[in-house]
mmCIF file of C-alpha atoms and ligand atoms in Angstrom:
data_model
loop_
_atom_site.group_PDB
_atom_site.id
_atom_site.type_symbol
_atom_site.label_atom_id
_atom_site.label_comp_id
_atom_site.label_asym_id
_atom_site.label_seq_id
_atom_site.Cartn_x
_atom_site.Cartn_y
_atom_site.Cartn_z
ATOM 1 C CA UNK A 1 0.000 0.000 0.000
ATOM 2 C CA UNK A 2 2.381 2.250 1.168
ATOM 3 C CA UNK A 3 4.565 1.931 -2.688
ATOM 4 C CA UNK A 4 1.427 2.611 -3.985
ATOM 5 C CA UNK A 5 0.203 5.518 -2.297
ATOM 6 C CA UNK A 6 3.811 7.029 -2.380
ATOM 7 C CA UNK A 7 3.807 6.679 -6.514
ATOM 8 C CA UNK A 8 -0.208 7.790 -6.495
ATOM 9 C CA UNK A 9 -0.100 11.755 -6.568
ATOM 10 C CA UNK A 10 2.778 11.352 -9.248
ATOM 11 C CA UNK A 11 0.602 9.258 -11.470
ATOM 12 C CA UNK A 12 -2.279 11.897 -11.861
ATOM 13 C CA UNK A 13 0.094 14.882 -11.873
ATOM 14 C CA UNK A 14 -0.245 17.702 -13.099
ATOM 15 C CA UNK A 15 -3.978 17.630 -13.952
ATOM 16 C CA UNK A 16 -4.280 21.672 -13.712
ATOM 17 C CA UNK A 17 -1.919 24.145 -14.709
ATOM 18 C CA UNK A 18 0.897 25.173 -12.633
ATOM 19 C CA UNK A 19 2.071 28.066 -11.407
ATOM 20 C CA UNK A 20 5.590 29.443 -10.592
ATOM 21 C CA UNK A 21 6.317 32.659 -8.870
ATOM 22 C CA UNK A 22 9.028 34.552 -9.755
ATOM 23 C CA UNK A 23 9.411 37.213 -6.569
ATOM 24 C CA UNK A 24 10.707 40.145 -8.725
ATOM 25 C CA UNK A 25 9.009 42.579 -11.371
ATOM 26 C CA UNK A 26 8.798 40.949 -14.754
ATOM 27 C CA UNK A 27 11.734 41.873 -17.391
ATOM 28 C CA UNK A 28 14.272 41.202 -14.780
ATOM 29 C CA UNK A 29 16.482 38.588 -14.526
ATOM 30 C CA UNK A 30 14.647 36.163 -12.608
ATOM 31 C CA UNK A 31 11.935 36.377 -15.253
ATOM 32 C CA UNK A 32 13.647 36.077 -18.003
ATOM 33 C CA UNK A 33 15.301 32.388 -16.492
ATOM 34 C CA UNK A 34 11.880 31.584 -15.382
ATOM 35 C CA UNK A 35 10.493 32.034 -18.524
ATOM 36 C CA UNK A 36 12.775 29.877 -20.503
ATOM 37 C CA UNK A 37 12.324 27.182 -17.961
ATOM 38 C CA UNK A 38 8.325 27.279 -17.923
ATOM 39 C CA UNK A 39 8.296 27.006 -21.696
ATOM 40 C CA UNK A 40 10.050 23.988 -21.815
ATOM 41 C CA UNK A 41 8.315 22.544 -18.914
ATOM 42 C CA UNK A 42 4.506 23.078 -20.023
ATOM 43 C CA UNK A 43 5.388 20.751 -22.887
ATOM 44 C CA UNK A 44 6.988 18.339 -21.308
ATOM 45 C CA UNK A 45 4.340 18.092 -17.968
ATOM 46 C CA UNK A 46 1.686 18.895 -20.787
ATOM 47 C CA UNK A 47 -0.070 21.254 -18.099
ATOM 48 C CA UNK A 48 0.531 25.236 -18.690
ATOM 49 C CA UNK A 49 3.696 26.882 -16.316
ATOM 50 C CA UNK A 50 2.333 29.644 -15.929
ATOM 51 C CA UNK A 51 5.066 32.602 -14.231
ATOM 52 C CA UNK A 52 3.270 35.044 -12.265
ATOM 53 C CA UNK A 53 5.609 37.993 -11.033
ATOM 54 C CA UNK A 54 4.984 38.832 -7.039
ATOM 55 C CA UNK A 55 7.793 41.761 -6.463
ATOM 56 C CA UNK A 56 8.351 42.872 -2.779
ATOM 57 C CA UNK A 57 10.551 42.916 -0.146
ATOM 58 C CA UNK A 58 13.774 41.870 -1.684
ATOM 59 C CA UNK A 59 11.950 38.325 -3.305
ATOM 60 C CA UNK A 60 11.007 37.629 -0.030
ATOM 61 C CA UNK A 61 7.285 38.809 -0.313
ATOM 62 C CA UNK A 62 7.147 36.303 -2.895
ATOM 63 C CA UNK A 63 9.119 33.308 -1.256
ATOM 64 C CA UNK A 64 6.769 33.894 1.586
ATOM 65 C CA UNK A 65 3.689 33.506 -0.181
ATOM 66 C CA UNK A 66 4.855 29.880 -2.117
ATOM 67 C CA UNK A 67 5.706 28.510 1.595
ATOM 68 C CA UNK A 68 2.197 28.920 3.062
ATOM 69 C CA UNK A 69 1.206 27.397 -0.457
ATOM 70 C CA UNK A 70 -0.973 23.738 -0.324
ATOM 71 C CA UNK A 71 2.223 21.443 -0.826
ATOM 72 C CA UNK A 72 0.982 19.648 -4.153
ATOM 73 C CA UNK A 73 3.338 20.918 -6.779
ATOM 74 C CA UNK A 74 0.771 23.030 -8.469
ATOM 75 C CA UNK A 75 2.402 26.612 -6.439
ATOM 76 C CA UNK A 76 6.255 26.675 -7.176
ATOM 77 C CA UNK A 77 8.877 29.496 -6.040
ATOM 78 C CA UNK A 78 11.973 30.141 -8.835
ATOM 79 C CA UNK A 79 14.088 31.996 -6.483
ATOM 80 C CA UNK A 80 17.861 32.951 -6.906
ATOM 81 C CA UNK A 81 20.885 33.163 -4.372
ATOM 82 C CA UNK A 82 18.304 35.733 -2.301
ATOM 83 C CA UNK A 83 16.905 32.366 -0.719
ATOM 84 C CA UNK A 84 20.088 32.025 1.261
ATOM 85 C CA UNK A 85 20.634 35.360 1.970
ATOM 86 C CA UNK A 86 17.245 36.638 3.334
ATOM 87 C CA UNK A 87 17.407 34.433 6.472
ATOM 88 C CA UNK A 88 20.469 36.506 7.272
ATOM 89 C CA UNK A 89 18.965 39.903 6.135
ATOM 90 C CA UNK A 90 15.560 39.675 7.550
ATOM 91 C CA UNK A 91 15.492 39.230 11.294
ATOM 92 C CA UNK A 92 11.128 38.996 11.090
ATOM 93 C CA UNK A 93 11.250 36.689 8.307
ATOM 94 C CA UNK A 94 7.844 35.427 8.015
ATOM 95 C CA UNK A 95 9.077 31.816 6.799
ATOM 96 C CA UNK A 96 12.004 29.241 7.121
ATOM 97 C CA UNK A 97 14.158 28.081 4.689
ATOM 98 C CA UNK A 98 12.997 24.862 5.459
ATOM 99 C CA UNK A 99 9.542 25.886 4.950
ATOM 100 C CA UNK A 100 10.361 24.739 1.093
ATOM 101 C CA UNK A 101 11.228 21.777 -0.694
ATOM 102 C CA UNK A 102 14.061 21.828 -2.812
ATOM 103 C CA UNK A 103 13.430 20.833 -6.664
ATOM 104 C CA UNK A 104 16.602 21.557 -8.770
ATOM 105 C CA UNK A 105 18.841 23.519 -9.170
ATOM 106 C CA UNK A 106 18.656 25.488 -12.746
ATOM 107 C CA UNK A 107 21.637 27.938 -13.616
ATOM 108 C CA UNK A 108 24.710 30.024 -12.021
ATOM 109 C CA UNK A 109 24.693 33.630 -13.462
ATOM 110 C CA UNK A 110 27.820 35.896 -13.135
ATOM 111 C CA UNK A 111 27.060 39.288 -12.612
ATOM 112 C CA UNK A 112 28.254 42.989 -14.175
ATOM 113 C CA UNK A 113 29.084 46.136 -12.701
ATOM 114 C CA UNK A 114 26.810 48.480 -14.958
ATOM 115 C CA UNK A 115 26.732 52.687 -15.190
ATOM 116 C CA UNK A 116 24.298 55.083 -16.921
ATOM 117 C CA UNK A 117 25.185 56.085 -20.202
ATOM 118 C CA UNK A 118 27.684 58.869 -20.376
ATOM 119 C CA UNK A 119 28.962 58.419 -16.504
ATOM 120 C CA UNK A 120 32.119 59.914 -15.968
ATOM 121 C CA UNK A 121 34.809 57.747 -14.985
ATOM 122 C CA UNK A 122 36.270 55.451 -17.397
ATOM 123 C CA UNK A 123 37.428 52.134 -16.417
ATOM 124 C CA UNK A 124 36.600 50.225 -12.940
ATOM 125 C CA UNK A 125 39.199 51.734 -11.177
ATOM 126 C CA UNK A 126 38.305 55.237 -11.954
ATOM 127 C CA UNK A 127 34.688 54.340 -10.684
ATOM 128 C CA UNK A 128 36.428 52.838 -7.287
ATOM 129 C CA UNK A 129 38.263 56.286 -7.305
ATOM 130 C CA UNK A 130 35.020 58.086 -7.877
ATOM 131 C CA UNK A 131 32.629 56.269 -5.236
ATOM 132 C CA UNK A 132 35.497 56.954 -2.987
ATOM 133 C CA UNK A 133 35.112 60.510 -3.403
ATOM 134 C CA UNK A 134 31.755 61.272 -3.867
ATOM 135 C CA UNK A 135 30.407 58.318 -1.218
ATOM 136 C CA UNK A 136 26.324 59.292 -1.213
ATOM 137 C CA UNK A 137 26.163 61.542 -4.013
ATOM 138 C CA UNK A 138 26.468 58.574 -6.049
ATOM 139 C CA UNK A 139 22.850 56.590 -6.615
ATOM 140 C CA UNK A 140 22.942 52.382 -7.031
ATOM 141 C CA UNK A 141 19.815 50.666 -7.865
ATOM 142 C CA UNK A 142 18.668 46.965 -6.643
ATOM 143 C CA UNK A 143 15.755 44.813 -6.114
ATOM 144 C CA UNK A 144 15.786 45.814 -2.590
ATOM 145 C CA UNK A 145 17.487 43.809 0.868
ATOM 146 C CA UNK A 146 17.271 40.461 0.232
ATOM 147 C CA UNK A 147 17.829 40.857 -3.790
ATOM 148 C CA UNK A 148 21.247 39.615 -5.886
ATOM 149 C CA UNK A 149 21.591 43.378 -7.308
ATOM 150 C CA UNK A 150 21.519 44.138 -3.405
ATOM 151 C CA UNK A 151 23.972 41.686 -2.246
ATOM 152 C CA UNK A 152 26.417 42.991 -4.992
ATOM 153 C CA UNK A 153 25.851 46.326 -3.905
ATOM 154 C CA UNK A 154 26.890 45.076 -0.535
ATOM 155 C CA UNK A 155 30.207 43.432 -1.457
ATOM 156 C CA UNK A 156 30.902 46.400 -3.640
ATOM 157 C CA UNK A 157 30.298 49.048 -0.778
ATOM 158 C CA UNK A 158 32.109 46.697 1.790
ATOM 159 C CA UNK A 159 35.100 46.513 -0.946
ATOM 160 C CA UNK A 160 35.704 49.693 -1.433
ATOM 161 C CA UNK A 161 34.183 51.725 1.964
ATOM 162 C CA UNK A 162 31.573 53.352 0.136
ATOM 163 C CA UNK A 163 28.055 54.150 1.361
ATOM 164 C CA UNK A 164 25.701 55.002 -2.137
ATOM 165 C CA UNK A 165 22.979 55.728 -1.640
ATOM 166 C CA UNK A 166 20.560 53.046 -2.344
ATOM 167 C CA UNK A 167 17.495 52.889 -4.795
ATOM 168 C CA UNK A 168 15.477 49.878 -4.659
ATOM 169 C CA UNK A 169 13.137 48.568 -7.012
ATOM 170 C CA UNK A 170 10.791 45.725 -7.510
ATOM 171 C CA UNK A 171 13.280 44.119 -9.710
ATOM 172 C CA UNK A 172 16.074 45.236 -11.803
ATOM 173 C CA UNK A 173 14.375 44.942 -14.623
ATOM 174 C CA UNK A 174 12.251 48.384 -14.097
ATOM 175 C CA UNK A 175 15.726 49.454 -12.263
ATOM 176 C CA UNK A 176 17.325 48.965 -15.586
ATOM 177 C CA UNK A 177 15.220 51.328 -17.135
ATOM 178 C CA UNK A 178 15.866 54.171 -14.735
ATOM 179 C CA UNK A 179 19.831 53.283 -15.483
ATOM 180 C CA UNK A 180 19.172 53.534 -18.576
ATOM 181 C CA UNK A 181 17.156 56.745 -18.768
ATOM 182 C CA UNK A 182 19.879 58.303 -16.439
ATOM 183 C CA UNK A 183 17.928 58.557 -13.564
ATOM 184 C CA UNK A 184 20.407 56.688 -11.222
ATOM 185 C CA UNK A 185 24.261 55.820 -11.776
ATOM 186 C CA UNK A 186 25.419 52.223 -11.032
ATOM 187 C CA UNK A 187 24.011 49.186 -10.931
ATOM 188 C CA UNK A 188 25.113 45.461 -10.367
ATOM 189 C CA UNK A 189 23.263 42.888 -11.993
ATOM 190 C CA UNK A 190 22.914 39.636 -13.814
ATOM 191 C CA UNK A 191 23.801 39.229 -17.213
ATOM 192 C CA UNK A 192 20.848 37.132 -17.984
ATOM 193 C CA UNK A 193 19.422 41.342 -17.862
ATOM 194 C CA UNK A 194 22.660 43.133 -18.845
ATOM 195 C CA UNK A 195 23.966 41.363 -21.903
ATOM 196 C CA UNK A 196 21.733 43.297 -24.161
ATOM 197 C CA UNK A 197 22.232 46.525 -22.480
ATOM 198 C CA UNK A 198 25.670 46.791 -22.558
ATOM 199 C CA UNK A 199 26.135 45.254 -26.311
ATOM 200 C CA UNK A 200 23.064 47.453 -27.866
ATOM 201 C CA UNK A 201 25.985 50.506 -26.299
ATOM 202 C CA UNK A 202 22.644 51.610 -23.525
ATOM 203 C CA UNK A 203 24.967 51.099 -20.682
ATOM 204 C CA UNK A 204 28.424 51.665 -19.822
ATOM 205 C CA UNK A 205 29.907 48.215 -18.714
ATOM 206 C CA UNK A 206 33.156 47.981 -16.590
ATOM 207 C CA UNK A 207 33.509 44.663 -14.854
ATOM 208 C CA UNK A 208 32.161 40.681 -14.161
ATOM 209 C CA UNK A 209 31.826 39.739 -10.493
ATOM 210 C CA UNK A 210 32.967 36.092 -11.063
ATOM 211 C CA UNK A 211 36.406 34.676 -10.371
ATOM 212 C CA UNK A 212 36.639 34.233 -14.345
ATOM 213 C CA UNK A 213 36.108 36.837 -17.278
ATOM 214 C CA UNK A 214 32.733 35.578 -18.860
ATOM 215 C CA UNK A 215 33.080 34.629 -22.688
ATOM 216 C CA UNK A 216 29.905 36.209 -23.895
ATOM 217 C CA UNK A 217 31.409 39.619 -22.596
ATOM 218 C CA UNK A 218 35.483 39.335 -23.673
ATOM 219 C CA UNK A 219 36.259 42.804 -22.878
ATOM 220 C CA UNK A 220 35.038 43.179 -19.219
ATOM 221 C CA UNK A 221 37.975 42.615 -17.107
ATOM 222 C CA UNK A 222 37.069 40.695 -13.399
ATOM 223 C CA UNK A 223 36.750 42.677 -10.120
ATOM 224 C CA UNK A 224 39.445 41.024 -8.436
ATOM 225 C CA UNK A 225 41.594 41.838 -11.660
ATOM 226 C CA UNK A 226 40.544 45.120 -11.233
ATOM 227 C CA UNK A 227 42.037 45.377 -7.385
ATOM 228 C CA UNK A 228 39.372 44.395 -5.387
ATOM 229 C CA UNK A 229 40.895 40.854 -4.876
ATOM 230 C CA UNK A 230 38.146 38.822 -2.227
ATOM 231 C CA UNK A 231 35.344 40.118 -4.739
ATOM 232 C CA UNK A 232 33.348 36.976 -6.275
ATOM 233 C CA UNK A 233 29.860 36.537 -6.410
ATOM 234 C CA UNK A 234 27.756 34.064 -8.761
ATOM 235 C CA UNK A 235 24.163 34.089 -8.793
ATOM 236 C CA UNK A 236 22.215 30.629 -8.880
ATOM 237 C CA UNK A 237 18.854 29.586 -9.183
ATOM 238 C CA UNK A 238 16.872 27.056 -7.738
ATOM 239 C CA UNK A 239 13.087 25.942 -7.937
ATOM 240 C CA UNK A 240 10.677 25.102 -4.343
ATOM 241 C CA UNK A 241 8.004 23.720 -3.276
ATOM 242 C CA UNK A 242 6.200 24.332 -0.234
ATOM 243 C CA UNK A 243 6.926 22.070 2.815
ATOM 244 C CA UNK A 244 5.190 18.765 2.581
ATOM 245 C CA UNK A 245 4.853 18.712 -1.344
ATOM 246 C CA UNK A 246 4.572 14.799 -1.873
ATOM 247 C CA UNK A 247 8.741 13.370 -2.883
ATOM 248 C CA UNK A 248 7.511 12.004 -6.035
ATOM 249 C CA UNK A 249 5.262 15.483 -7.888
ATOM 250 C CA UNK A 250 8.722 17.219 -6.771
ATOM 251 C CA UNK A 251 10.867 14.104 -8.170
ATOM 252 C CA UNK A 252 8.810 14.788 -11.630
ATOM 253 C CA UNK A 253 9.035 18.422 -11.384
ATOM 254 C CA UNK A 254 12.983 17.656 -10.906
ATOM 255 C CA UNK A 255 12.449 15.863 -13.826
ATOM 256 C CA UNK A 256 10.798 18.198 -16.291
ATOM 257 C CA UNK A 257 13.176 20.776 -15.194
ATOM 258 C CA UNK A 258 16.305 19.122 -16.370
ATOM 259 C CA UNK A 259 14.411 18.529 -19.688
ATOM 260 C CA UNK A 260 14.265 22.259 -19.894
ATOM 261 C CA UNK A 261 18.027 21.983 -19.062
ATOM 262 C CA UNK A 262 18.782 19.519 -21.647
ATOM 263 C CA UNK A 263 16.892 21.656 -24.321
ATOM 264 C CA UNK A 264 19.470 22.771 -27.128
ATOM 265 C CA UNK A 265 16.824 25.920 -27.243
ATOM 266 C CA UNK A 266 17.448 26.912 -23.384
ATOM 267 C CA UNK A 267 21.440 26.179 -23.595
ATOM 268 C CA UNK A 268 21.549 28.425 -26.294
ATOM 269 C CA UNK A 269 19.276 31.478 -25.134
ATOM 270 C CA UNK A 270 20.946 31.038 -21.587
ATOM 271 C CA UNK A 271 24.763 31.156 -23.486
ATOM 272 C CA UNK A 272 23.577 34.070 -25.535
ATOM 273 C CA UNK A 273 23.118 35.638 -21.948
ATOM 274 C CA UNK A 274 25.974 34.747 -20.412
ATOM 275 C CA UNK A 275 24.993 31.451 -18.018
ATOM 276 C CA UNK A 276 24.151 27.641 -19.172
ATOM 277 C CA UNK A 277 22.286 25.132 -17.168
ATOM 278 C CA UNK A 278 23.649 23.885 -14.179
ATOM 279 C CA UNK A 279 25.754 21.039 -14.774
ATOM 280 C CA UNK A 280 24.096 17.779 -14.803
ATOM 281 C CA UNK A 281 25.809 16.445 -11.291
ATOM 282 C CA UNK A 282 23.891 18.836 -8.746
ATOM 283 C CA UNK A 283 21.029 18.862 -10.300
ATOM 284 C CA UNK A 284 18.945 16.301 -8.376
ATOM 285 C CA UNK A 285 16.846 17.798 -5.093
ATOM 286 C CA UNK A 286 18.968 16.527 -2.361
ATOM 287 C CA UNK A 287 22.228 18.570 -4.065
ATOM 288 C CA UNK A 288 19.993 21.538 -4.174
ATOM 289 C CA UNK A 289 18.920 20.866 -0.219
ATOM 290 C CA UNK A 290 22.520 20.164 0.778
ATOM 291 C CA UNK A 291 24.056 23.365 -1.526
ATOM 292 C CA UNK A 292 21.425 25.973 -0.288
ATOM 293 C CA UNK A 293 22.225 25.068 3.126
ATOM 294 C CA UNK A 294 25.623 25.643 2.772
ATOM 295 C CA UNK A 295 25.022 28.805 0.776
ATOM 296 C CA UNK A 296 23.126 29.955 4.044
ATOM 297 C CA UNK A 297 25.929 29.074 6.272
ATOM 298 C CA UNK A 298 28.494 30.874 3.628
ATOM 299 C CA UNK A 299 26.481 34.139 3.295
ATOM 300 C CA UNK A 300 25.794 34.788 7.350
ATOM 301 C CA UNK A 301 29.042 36.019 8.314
ATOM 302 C CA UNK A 302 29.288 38.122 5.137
ATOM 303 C CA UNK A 303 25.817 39.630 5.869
ATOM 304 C CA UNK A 304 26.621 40.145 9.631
ATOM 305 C CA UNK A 305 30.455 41.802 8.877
ATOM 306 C CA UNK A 306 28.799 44.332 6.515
ATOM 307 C CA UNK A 307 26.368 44.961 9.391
ATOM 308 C CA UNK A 308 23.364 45.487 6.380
ATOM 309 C CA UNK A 309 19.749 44.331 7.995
ATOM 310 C CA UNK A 310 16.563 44.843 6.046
ATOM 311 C CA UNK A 311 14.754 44.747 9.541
HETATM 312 C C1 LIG B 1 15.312 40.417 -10.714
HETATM 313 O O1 LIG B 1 14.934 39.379 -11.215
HETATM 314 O O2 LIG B 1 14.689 41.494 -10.750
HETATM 315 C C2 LIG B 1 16.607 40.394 -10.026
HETATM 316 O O3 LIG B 1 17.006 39.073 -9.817
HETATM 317 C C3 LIG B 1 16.460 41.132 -8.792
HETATM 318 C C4 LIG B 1 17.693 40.981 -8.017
HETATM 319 O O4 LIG B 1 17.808 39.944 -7.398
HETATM 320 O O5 LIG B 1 18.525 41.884 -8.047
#
């Protein structure tokens, strides 16, 4: 009986369509992955994936909403590194991390350091020179505390000693805008949302945040080229279900995502952006469980030595 009942919800699911909530603005980032993903997985689950945006908070208005979800597979979360920051950042959290189960991994995104067209200094060390002297005058946009853009802004401010002065949004994609239109200076973000920016000349571009230069964008030089040696962050993405979500709809979801993974169509939109799918070894749930609890454990001391709390 017990075989039975364990294999029984997978048998019949989906039977309705399926949503996934992405917890920033749509045009953003976490959007733009989500919607690549979904795609691919309404054909293969033959139920519509539908992505419905739910900005707030840093992602964590969002987050919060798929963990007091009913746990059967039919509310997802698509959430990025924020997952294992926000326990850090939020001291009133109004859910645990283990409030969600863990589906899959999906893809690790470097991220750029980004200014508004015509900004004045040149190359990344004339911008450290610049923050240095002009400390709050200078505006930086992010998805608010909890968001990647935010967490870069933290490192970056940390790196250097600067306090900007802060402009959060509901995601960077209406942030980008504002860059774009001049209305604020830097940014740092993903670039699954920069790529086209900074080749279509709308941005100025100076640097990657990952350890290595990132093909798709040859002539950004790394941070930690560019003198500020600790600096590496990588973005990743994960899908959840709430708590209780029976092992085998989340083993199929698992399933259809690394479908979407496999899919030459994905691979190639996500290289055109600068990422590709996470590599087939830590793909399964329990490497996604085991990774975003060490992510948590990596990112507290960070959080607490900038001193940066959302609450
Ligand atoms: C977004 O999707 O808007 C971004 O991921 C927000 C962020 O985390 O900076």
């Amino acid at each position: 009986i017990a075989l039975a009942s364990a294999g029984a919800h997978a048998q019949t699911f989906p039977s309705r369509p399926i949503t996934v909530i992405v917890p920033f603005a749509a045009g953003g980032p976490t959007d733009t992955v989500a919607r690549l993903v979904a795609e691919s997985m309404t054909k293969t689950l033959g139920q519509q994936v539908i992505v419905e945006n739910v900005g707030g908070a840093g992602g964590t208005r969002g987050a919060g909403q798929v963990a007091k979800a009913t746990p059967d597979g039919y509310t997802l979360l698509l959430h990025h590194i924020g997952q294992a920051t926000a326990p850090s950042l939020y001291r009133k959290l109004p859910y645990k991390v283990t409030d969600f189960e863990t589906a899959g991994l999906i893809t690790p995104v470097p991220m750029t350091l980004i200014a508004k067209p015509g900004f004045e200094p040149k190359t990344i060390a004339d911008v450290i020179t610049y923050v240095k002297a002009n400390k709050e005058k200078v505006t930086y946009g992010n998805a608010g505390v909890g968001s990647a853009s935010h967490l870069c802004g933290m490192l970056f401010m940390a790196a250097t000693g600067t306090p900007l002065t802060t402009v959060p949004y509901q995601g960077t994609g209406p942030a980008m805008n504002d860059l774009v239109g001049g209305q604020i200076d830097l940014m740092c973000d993903q670039t699954t949302n920069t790529t086209g920016q900074i080749k279509g000349g709308k941005v100025k571009a100076y640097a990657v945040t990952t350890k290595d230069k990132v093909p798709s964008l040859p002539d950004l030089p790394t941070l930690q080229a560019s003198g500020l040696k600790d600096f590496e962050v990588t973005i990743w993405h994960g899908l959840y279900a709430p708590k209780g979500t029976p092992a085998d709809v989340v083993a199929k979801l698992n399933q259809a995502l690394g479908v979407a993974l496999d899919d030459p169509k994905v691979a190639s939109r996500f290289a055109d952006l600068g990422t590709e799918p996470e590599a087939k070894n830590r793909r399964s749930p329990e490497f996604h469980k085991q990774f975003l609890t060490d992510e948590v454990a990596k990112w507290k001391p960070v959080i607490e030595a900038a001193g940066v709390y959302a609450d």
